[in-house]
PDB file of C-alpha atoms in Angstrom:
ATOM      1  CA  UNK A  16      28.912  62.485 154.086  1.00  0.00           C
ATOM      2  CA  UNK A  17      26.223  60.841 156.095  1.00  0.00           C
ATOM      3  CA  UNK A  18      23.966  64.095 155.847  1.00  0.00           C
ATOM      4  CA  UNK A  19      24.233  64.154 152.143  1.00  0.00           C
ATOM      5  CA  UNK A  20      23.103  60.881 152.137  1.00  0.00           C
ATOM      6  CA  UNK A  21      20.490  61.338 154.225  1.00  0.00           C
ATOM      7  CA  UNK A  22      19.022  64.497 152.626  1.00  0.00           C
ATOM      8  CA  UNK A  23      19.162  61.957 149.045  1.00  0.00           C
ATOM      9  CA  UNK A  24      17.534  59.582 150.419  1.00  0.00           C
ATOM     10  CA  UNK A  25      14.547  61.740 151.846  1.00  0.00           C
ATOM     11  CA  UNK A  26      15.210  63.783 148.320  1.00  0.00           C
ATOM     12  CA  UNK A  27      14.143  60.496 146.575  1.00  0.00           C
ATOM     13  CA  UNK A  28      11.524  59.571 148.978  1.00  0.00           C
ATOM     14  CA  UNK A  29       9.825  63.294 148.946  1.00  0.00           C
ATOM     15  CA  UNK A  30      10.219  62.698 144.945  1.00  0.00           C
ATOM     16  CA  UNK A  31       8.698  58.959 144.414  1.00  0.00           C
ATOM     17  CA  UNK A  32       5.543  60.141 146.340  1.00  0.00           C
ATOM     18  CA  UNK A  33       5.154  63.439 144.756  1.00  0.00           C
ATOM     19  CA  UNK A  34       4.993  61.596 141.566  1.00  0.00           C
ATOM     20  CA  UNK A  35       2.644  59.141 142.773  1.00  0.00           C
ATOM     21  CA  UNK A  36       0.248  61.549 143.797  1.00  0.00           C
ATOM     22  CA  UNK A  37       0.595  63.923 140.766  1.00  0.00           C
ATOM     23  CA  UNK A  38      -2.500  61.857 139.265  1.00  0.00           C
ATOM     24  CA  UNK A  39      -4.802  63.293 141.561  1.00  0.00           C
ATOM     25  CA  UNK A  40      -3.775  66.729 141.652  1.00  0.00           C
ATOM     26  CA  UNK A  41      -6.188  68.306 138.179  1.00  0.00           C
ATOM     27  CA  UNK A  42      -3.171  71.061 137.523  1.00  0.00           C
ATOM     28  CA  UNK A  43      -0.854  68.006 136.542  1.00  0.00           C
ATOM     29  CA  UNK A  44      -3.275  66.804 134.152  1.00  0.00           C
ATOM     30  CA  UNK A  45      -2.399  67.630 130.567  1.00  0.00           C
ATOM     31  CA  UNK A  46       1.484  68.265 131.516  1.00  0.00           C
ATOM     32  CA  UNK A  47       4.291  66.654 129.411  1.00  0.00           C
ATOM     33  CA  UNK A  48       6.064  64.118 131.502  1.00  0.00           C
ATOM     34  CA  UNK A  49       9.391  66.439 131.888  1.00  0.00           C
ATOM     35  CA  UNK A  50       6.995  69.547 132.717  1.00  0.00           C
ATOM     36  CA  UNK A  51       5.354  67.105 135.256  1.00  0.00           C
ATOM     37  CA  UNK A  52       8.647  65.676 136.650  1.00  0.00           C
ATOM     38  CA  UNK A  53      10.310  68.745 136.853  1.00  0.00           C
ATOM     39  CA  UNK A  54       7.523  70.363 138.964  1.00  0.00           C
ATOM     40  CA  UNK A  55       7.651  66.945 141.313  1.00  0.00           C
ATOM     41  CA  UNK A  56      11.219  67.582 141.567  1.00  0.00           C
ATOM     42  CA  UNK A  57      11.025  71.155 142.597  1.00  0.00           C
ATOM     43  CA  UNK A  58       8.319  70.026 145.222  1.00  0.00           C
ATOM     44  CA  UNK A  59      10.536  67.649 146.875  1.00  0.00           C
ATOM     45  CA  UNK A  60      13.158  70.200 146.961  1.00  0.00           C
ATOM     46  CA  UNK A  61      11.443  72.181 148.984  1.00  0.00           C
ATOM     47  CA  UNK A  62       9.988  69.173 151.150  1.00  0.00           C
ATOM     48  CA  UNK A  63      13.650  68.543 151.762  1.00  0.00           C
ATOM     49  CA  UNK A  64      13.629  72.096 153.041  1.00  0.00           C
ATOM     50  CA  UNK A  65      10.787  71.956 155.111  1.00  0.00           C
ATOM     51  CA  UNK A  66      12.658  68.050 156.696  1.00  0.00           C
ATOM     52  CA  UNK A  67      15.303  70.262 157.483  1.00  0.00           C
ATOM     53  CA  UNK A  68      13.929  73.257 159.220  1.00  0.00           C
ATOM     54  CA  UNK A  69      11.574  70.736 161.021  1.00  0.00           C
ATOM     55  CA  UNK A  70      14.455  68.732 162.240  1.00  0.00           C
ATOM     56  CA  UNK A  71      16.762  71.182 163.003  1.00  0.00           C
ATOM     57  CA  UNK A  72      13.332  72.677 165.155  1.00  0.00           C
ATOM     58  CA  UNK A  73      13.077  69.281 167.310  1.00  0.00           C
ATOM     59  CA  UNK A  74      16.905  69.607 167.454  1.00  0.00           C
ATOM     60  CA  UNK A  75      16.586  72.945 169.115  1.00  0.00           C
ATOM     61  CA  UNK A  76      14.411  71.197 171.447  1.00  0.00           C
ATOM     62  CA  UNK A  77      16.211  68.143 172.207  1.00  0.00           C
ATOM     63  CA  UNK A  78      19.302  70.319 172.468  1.00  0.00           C
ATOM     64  CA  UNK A  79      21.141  67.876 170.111  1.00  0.00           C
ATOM     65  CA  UNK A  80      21.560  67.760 166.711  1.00  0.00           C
ATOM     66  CA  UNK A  81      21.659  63.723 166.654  1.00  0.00           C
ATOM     67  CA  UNK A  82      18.662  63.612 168.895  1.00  0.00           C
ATOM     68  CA  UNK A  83      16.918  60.671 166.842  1.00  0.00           C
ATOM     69  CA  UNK A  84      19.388  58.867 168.585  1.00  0.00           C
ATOM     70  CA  UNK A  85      18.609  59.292 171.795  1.00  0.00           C
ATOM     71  CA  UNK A  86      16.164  56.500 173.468  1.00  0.00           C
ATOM     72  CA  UNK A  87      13.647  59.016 174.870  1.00  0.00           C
ATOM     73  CA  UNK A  88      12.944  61.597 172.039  1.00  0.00           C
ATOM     74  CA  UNK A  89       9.213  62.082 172.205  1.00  0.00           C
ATOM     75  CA  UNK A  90       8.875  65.982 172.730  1.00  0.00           C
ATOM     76  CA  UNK A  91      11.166  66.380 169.487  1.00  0.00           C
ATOM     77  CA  UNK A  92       9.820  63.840 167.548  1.00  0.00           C
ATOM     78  CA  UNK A  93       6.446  65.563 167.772  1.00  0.00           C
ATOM     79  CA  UNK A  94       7.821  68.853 167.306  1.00  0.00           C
ATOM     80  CA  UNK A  95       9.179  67.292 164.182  1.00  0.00           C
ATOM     81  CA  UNK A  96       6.184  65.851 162.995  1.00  0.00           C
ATOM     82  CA  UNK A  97       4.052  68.821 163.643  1.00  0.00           C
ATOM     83  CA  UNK A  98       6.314  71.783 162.399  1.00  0.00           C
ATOM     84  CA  UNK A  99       6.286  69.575 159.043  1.00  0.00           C
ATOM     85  CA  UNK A 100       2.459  68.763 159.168  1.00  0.00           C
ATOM     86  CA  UNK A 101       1.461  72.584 160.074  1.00  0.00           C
ATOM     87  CA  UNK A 102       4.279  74.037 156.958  1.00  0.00           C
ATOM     88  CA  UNK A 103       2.240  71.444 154.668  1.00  0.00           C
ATOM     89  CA  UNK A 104      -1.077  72.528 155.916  1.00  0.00           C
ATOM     90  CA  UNK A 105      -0.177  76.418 155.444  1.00  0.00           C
ATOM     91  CA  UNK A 106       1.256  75.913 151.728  1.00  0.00           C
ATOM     92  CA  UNK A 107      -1.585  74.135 150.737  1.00  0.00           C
ATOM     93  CA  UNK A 108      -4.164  76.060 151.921  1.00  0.00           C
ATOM     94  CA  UNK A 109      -2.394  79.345 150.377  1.00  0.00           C
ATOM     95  CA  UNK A 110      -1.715  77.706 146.652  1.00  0.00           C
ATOM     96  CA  UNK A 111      -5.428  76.173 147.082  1.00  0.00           C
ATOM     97  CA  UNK A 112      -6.696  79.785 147.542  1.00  0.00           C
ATOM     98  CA  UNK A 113      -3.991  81.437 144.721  1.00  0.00           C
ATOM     99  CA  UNK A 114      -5.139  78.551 142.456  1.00  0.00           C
ATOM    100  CA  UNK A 115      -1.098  77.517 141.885  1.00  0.00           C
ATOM    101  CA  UNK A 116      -2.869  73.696 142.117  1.00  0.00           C
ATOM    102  CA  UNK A 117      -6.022  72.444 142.493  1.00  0.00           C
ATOM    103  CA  UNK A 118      -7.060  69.045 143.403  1.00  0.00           C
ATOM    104  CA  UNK A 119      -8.866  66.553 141.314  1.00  0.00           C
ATOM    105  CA  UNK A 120     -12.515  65.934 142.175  1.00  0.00           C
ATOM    106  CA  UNK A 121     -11.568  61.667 143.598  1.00  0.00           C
ATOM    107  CA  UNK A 122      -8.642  63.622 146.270  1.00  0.00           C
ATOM    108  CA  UNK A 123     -10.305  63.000 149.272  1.00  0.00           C
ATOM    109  CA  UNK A 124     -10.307  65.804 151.373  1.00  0.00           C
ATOM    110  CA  UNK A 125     -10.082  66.527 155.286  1.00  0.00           C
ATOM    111  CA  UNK A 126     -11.119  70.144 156.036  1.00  0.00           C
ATOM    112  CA  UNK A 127     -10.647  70.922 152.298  1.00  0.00           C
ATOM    113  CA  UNK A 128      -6.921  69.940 152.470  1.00  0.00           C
ATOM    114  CA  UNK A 129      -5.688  66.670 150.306  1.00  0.00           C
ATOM    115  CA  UNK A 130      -5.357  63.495 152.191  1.00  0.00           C
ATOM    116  CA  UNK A 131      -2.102  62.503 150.400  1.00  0.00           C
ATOM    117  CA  UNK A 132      -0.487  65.817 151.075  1.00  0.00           C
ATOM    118  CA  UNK A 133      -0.588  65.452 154.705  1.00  0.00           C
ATOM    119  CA  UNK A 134      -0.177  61.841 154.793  1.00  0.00           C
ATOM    120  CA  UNK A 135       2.820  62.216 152.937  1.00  0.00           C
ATOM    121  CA  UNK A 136       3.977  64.476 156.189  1.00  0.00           C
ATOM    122  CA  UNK A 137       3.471  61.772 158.479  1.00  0.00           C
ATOM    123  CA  UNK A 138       4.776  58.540 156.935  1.00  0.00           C
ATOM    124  CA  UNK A 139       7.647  59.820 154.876  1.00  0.00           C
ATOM    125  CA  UNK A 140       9.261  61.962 158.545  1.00  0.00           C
ATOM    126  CA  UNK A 141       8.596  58.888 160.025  1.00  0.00           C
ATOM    127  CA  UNK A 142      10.723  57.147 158.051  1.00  0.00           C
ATOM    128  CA  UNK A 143      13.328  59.858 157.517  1.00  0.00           C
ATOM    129  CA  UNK A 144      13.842  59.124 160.938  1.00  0.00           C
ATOM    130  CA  UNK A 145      14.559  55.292 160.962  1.00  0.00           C
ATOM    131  CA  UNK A 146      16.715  55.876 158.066  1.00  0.00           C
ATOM    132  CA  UNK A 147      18.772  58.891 159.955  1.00  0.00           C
ATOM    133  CA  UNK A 148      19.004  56.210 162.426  1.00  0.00           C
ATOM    134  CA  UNK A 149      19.951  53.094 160.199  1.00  0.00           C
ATOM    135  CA  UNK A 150      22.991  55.285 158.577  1.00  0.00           C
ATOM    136  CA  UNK A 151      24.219  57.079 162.136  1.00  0.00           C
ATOM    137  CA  UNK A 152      24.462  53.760 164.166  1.00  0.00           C
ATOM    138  CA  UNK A 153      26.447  51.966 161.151  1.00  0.00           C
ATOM    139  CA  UNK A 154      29.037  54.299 161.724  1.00  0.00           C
ATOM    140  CA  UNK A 155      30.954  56.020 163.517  1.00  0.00           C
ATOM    141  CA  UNK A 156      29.954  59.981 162.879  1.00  0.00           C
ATOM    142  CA  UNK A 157      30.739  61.947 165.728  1.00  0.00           C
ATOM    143  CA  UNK A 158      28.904  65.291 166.231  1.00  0.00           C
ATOM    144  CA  UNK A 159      30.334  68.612 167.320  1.00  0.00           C
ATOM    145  CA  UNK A 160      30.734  68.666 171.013  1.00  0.00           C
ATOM    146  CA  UNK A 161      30.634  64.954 171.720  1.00  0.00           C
TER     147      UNK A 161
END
């Protein structure tokens, strides 16, 4: 139950920025607000995927599947971070370059890649992570093989 409510919670995070940047992405101009919202949505679908593959990478690492618990968790938390970051990086670049979004002219840009877009994959990770935390040390959730 706890990794339902996790993946909601970084579901609804992935979602309240997407929407918040939508205004300076120049493809979402001119949308209805459903059109908009249901494109937002189906982004932060698959930036739940992309949590989840990058997690379950830093896991493979760690060797642990609750390794956010663990006090020393620097090599996966930077495997985490990174696998997210360089996904991000790679779908931008190819739906810059297929023209599936473009970016309004006040985005500002590093190396022709949106600022908000990979800001978005180092804040919202970072607090994926204090909220896997928060909800695994209220309980009591055992993992496989502990």
């Amino acid at each position: 139950m706890r990794w339902a409510s996790w993946i909601i919670v970084v579901l609804a995070m992935h979602f309240i920025w997407e929407m918040a940047q939508a205004k300076w992405f120049s493809s979402m101009a001119g949308l209805p607000f459903w059109s908009a919202t249901l494109l937002c949505l189906r982004a932060s679908i698959g930036d739940v995927a992309i949590t989840l593959a990058a997690f379950f990478a830093a896991a493979a690492v760690a060797k642990r599947v609750a390794w956010p618990l663990d006090d020393v968790r620097a090599a996966p938390t930077v495997v985490y971070l990174m696998a997210g970051l360089a996904t991000t990086i790679v779908i931008e670049l190819l739906a810059l370059h297929s023209g599936r979004w473009s970016y309004a002219p006040d985005m500002p840009v590093v190396f022709g890649i949106g600022v908000l877009p990979l800001a978005q994959w180092i804040v919202l990770p970072l607090i994926a992570l204090g909220a896997f935390r928060l909800m695994w040390k209220a309980g009591d959730l055992r993992f496989p093989g502990q």
